[in-house]
Each structure stands twice: as structure tokens, then as C-alpha cells.
């Protein structure tokens, strides 16, 4: 059976330069292509009222959380730090509801960048609103202006993890984040870190909760590095 993959969508709501100023719901094409290439059937879930989460989750086999805006810090009990960047509260609310519902309905979740951070918040973890708040920060995690098809920093995998199975002990990833996981949610485990100790991947400690989160952007590299494609293939066909 073809797996139906719900991708939580994003919105453009302030640009006057694209779509003639029209607001749009969207997801990056690379997620759609990667899922199609893995044999899955992608469906974009537009930002909606959280009350619709149960209905959406019941229609899909697995949930993909994409990257994007910063997460509104009140969801982990903080005021916005001066270095916080753009947030979209409607997206946070809807995706938090999707996560809760996916866990309830036992649907696997693959979470990328912001998605991984939001998962941690949904399960009672906290974030660094900016990497400058992390005292051991020594690695460049915002690799601009280097293009995303280049992996720029190393990560070290934990044994007994999906990532170790896919990549072995050491791997290199691209990096476009200025926020990171601070305190880890009790139901999650860290499965990869960068050399400065930043959390680069998470999985669930509960065996019946299929969760895989990565801090980098595999969707921007899967067409130039078949290792990255393994993540999508694993998500669609095994997770
Ligand atoms: Mn990084």
C-alpha cells in the first residue's frame, strides 16, 4: 500500500514581491519530490485550526514536519529574546496539535529543523532561542552564504539509533539554524550531536512511538548525496 505522507505546510503572509501579494499555503518542492521518489504519496496540510488536527491525521499514514520560522517561546515558558526571528503562532498551534494527534493515533513522525525543535517543545522540552545563549557554541550552524547542497559540519551518531544504522559513527550535514534544543523532552533521546554538543538528531525512547528528527536539511541535499535520500526512504518505507 502506498503510504500517504502529510506534510505540515507553511504560509507566505507578508511578501508583496511574490504571488502579487497574495497569501499562499506552501511546502518546499524538495519534500514533495523526495517523498514521491521514495514511493510515498505526499499531501500538504495547510495551517488550520488545531481542532482539525485529528481529522487530518486520520487521513494520513505518516507526518512530516518541515523547517521554517522560529517557535513562539511562550510554548516553552519564555518571553521572546531580542535575537528571536520571525514566528507564526498559527503554524505553531496547528503543528503542536498535529504532533499530539499523531502520537495519539500512533502515526510515525519525521521532523526537520524547526520540526524537530517543535517536537521537543510539544513533548515538554525547551529551546535555546538563539545559539548565543549556549555557552559551548563553537560550530557555525548557519552556513550562509554557503549553498545548502554542501555539508559543512560533522555530527557524531549514538549507537543503537536509526541514524547510526543509516550513516555509521560520523557524518557531515548542512546547517541552517540559530535555535537549538536546550532541555530534552523526557520521551526523546539524542541520537546525534555536532562537535560543540548541539543536538542534531532525536528519536523516541518509546518503542511504539516512531519519531525521527534531524536538525539539518536533508531535502536540500538528497539529490546530490544518496545518503540523505536514505532518510526519506527510511521514513516512507520503514519508520
Ligand atoms: Mn547544525
Tab-separated table of C-alpha atoms and ligand atoms in Angstrom:
chain	number	residue	atom	x	y	z
A	1	UNK	CA	0.000	0.000	0.000
A	2	UNK	CA	1.287	3.431	-0.924
A	3	UNK	CA	1.979	5.426	2.206
A	4	UNK	CA	0.182	8.752	2.440
A	5	UNK	CA	2.547	11.345	3.878
A	6	UNK	CA	1.067	14.524	5.316
A	7	UNK	CA	3.474	17.454	5.108
A	8	UNK	CA	2.598	20.258	7.518
A	9	UNK	CA	2.520	23.344	5.288
A	10	UNK	CA	3.758	26.873	5.732
A	11	UNK	CA	2.365	30.280	4.738
A	12	UNK	CA	3.676	33.361	2.996
A	13	UNK	CA	1.667	36.169	4.531
A	14	UNK	CA	3.714	39.313	4.218
A	15	UNK	CA	5.536	39.374	0.913
A	16	UNK	CA	4.447	41.817	-1.745
A	17	UNK	CA	7.141	40.590	-4.134
A	18	UNK	CA	5.743	37.142	-4.906
A	19	UNK	CA	2.289	35.883	-5.941
A	20	UNK	CA	1.192	39.512	-6.476
A	21	UNK	CA	0.972	39.939	-2.714
A	22	UNK	CA	-1.484	37.043	-2.356
A	23	UNK	CA	-1.113	34.962	0.798
A	24	UNK	CA	-0.173	31.381	-0.054
A	25	UNK	CA	-0.013	27.977	1.622
A	26	UNK	CA	3.027	26.012	0.531
A	27	UNK	CA	5.725	23.484	1.269
A	28	UNK	CA	9.185	23.341	-0.298
A	29	UNK	CA	9.075	21.286	-3.514
A	30	UNK	CA	12.070	19.227	-2.354
A	31	UNK	CA	9.953	17.493	0.343
A	32	UNK	CA	7.303	16.610	-2.233
A	33	UNK	CA	9.902	15.260	-4.668
A	34	UNK	CA	11.795	13.277	-2.013
A	35	UNK	CA	8.601	11.574	-0.817
A	36	UNK	CA	7.464	10.821	-4.352
A	37	UNK	CA	10.894	9.362	-5.143
A	38	UNK	CA	10.574	7.160	-2.038
A	39	UNK	CA	7.266	5.785	-3.315
A	40	UNK	CA	5.046	7.804	-0.951
A	41	UNK	CA	2.031	9.953	-1.736
A	42	UNK	CA	2.588	13.459	-0.353
A	43	UNK	CA	-0.292	15.669	0.777
A	44	UNK	CA	0.273	19.213	2.025
A	45	UNK	CA	-1.687	20.054	5.170
A	46	UNK	CA	-2.446	23.784	5.228
A	47	UNK	CA	-2.220	25.670	8.538
A	48	UNK	CA	-5.635	25.270	10.137
A	49	UNK	CA	-7.430	25.427	13.435
A	50	UNK	CA	-5.895	22.905	15.849
A	51	UNK	CA	-9.321	21.282	16.178
A	52	UNK	CA	-8.859	19.895	12.655
A	53	UNK	CA	-5.690	18.009	13.579
A	54	UNK	CA	-7.468	14.739	14.408
A	55	UNK	CA	-9.274	14.695	11.065
A	56	UNK	CA	-6.082	15.447	9.145
A	57	UNK	CA	-4.008	12.839	10.984
A	58	UNK	CA	-6.665	10.170	10.447
A	59	UNK	CA	-6.287	10.696	6.669
A	60	UNK	CA	-2.515	10.132	6.569
A	61	UNK	CA	-0.129	7.290	7.370
A	62	UNK	CA	2.822	9.432	8.484
A	63	UNK	CA	3.532	13.065	9.319
A	64	UNK	CA	6.400	15.201	8.074
A	65	UNK	CA	7.239	18.450	9.879
A	66	UNK	CA	9.259	20.841	7.738
A	67	UNK	CA	11.562	23.717	8.605
A	68	UNK	CA	10.742	27.401	8.768
A	69	UNK	CA	10.045	30.087	11.328
A	70	UNK	CA	11.270	30.232	14.912
A	71	UNK	CA	8.966	28.774	17.545
A	72	UNK	CA	6.984	31.160	19.745
A	73	UNK	CA	8.880	30.899	23.045
A	74	UNK	CA	5.847	31.097	25.318
A	75	UNK	CA	5.189	27.478	24.349
A	76	UNK	CA	8.227	26.628	26.473
A	77	UNK	CA	7.613	29.282	29.110
A	78	UNK	CA	9.867	32.128	27.917
A	79	UNK	CA	9.466	35.706	26.740
A	80	UNK	CA	10.850	36.493	23.262
A	81	UNK	CA	14.612	37.059	23.388
A	82	UNK	CA	15.900	40.036	21.342
A	83	UNK	CA	17.556	37.571	18.930
A	84	UNK	CA	14.347	35.685	18.210
A	85	UNK	CA	13.478	35.836	14.489
A	86	UNK	CA	10.136	35.545	12.676
A	87	UNK	CA	7.435	33.404	14.295
A	88	UNK	CA	3.990	32.279	13.076
A	89	UNK	CA	1.805	31.463	16.036
A	90	UNK	CA	-0.937	29.893	13.903
A	91	UNK	CA	1.580	27.449	12.478
A	92	UNK	CA	2.896	26.597	15.960
A	93	UNK	CA	-0.600	25.940	17.302
A	94	UNK	CA	-1.624	23.768	14.347
A	95	UNK	CA	1.607	21.748	14.258
A	96	UNK	CA	1.559	21.198	18.041
A	97	UNK	CA	-1.960	19.802	17.611
A	98	UNK	CA	-0.775	17.611	14.699
A	99	UNK	CA	2.085	16.221	16.808
A	100	UNK	CA	-0.187	15.405	19.769
A	101	UNK	CA	-2.693	13.748	17.473
A	102	UNK	CA	-0.065	11.789	15.513
A	103	UNK	CA	1.287	10.417	18.779
A	104	UNK	CA	-2.230	9.562	19.944
A	105	UNK	CA	-3.046	7.804	16.659
A	106	UNK	CA	0.409	6.129	16.625
A	107	UNK	CA	1.428	7.630	13.280
A	108	UNK	CA	5.182	7.979	12.653
A	109	UNK	CA	6.704	11.469	12.550
A	110	UNK	CA	9.751	12.686	10.620
A	111	UNK	CA	10.755	16.179	11.692
A	112	UNK	CA	13.236	18.508	10.007
A	113	UNK	CA	14.972	21.505	11.654
A	114	UNK	CA	12.172	23.617	13.172
A	115	UNK	CA	10.031	20.461	13.111
A	116	UNK	CA	12.481	18.660	15.396
A	117	UNK	CA	12.592	21.637	17.756
A	118	UNK	CA	8.795	21.846	17.863
A	119	UNK	CA	8.554	18.123	18.624
A	120	UNK	CA	10.815	18.679	21.597
A	121	UNK	CA	8.609	21.565	22.787
A	122	UNK	CA	5.411	19.548	22.201
A	123	UNK	CA	6.805	16.827	24.484
A	124	UNK	CA	7.824	19.310	27.226
A	125	UNK	CA	11.376	20.190	26.241
A	126	UNK	CA	12.817	23.696	25.808
A	127	UNK	CA	14.912	25.526	23.203
A	128	UNK	CA	17.769	27.988	23.022
A	129	UNK	CA	16.074	30.932	21.316
A	130	UNK	CA	19.458	31.783	19.823
A	131	UNK	CA	22.746	29.860	19.797
A	132	UNK	CA	24.461	32.793	21.523
A	133	UNK	CA	22.649	31.644	24.672
A	134	UNK	CA	24.528	28.315	24.518
A	135	UNK	CA	27.831	28.645	26.352
A	136	UNK	CA	29.788	25.991	24.403
A	137	UNK	CA	28.834	27.279	20.951
A	138	UNK	CA	31.872	26.894	18.635
A	139	UNK	CA	30.475	25.491	15.356
A	140	UNK	CA	28.945	27.569	12.520
A	141	UNK	CA	25.339	26.319	12.420
A	142	UNK	CA	24.114	28.980	9.998
A	143	UNK	CA	26.234	28.150	6.981
A	144	UNK	CA	25.117	31.077	4.763
A	145	UNK	CA	26.388	32.150	2.316
A	146	UNK	CA	27.455	28.554	1.562
A	147	UNK	CA	24.845	26.780	-0.573
A	148	UNK	CA	22.706	24.066	1.091
A	149	UNK	CA	23.865	21.219	-1.162
A	150	UNK	CA	27.182	21.346	0.719
A	151	UNK	CA	27.528	19.547	4.045
A	152	UNK	CA	29.564	21.842	6.277
A	153	UNK	CA	29.821	20.399	9.791
A	154	UNK	CA	30.292	16.942	11.234
A	155	UNK	CA	27.970	15.053	13.531
A	156	UNK	CA	28.620	12.062	15.747
A	157	UNK	CA	25.974	9.343	15.953
A	158	UNK	CA	24.918	7.396	19.046
A	159	UNK	CA	24.965	3.620	18.717
A	160	UNK	CA	21.586	1.841	18.746
A	161	UNK	CA	19.937	4.566	16.712
A	162	UNK	CA	18.275	4.739	13.321
A	163	UNK	CA	20.885	7.272	12.248
A	164	UNK	CA	23.792	5.026	13.231
A	165	UNK	CA	22.185	2.301	11.160
A	166	UNK	CA	21.937	4.668	8.168
A	167	UNK	CA	25.165	6.688	8.466
A	168	UNK	CA	27.551	4.938	10.845
A	169	UNK	CA	29.504	6.819	13.505
A	170	UNK	CA	30.367	10.068	11.760
A	171	UNK	CA	28.564	12.039	9.099
A	172	UNK	CA	28.504	15.563	7.641
A	173	UNK	CA	25.442	17.751	7.329
A	174	UNK	CA	24.356	21.168	6.136
A	175	UNK	CA	23.248	23.624	8.808
A	176	UNK	CA	20.699	26.463	8.787
A	177	UNK	CA	19.605	27.006	12.356
A	178	UNK	CA	20.163	29.659	15.006
A	179	UNK	CA	17.949	27.905	17.560
A	180	UNK	CA	18.595	24.503	19.135
A	181	UNK	CA	17.251	22.049	21.681
A	182	UNK	CA	18.067	23.060	25.265
A	183	UNK	CA	16.438	20.691	27.756
A	184	UNK	CA	15.400	17.467	26.077
A	185	UNK	CA	11.826	16.168	26.356
A	186	UNK	CA	11.675	13.125	28.676
A	187	UNK	CA	10.274	10.824	25.976
A	188	UNK	CA	13.060	11.652	23.485
A	189	UNK	CA	16.677	10.565	23.175
A	190	UNK	CA	19.550	12.340	21.463
A	191	UNK	CA	20.976	10.277	18.607
A	192	UNK	CA	23.467	12.724	17.071
A	193	UNK	CA	25.398	15.823	18.147
A	194	UNK	CA	27.720	18.285	16.483
A	195	UNK	CA	31.215	18.604	17.957
A	196	UNK	CA	30.130	21.572	20.116
A	197	UNK	CA	27.414	19.417	21.686
A	198	UNK	CA	24.362	20.818	19.878
A	199	UNK	CA	21.574	18.273	19.395
A	200	UNK	CA	21.489	17.310	15.708
A	201	UNK	CA	19.060	14.359	15.831
A	202	UNK	CA	16.450	12.810	18.113
A	203	UNK	CA	14.358	9.667	18.320
A	204	UNK	CA	11.695	8.459	20.726
A	205	UNK	CA	12.569	6.332	23.737
A	206	UNK	CA	9.146	4.666	23.463
A	207	UNK	CA	9.327	1.755	21.030
A	208	UNK	CA	5.733	2.197	19.899
A	209	UNK	CA	6.281	5.894	19.130
A	210	UNK	CA	8.041	6.174	15.768
A	211	UNK	CA	9.814	9.523	15.777
A	212	UNK	CA	12.871	10.680	13.852
A	213	UNK	CA	14.046	14.276	13.977
A	214	UNK	CA	17.051	15.903	12.329
A	215	UNK	CA	18.384	19.421	12.797
A	216	UNK	CA	19.756	19.720	9.259
A	217	UNK	CA	18.003	19.875	5.865
A	218	UNK	CA	18.138	16.522	4.011
A	219	UNK	CA	15.583	17.818	1.481
A	220	UNK	CA	18.197	20.259	0.179
A	221	UNK	CA	20.837	17.569	-0.386
A	222	UNK	CA	19.094	14.286	-1.245
A	223	UNK	CA	19.549	14.814	-4.988
A	224	UNK	CA	23.325	15.316	-4.684
A	225	UNK	CA	24.045	12.837	-1.864
A	226	UNK	CA	22.288	9.492	-1.786
A	227	UNK	CA	22.965	9.180	1.931
A	228	UNK	CA	20.432	11.964	2.515
A	229	UNK	CA	17.897	10.162	0.357
A	230	UNK	CA	18.182	7.206	2.771
A	231	UNK	CA	16.382	9.324	5.376
A	232	UNK	CA	13.320	9.818	3.186
A	233	UNK	CA	13.358	6.212	2.020
A	234	UNK	CA	13.542	5.055	5.628
A	235	UNK	CA	10.774	7.429	6.698
A	236	UNK	CA	8.351	6.464	3.935
A	237	UNK	CA	9.040	2.730	3.900
A	238	UNK	CA	10.213	1.740	7.391
A	239	UNK	CA	9.621	4.262	10.177
B	1	LIG	MN1	23.914	22.281	12.872
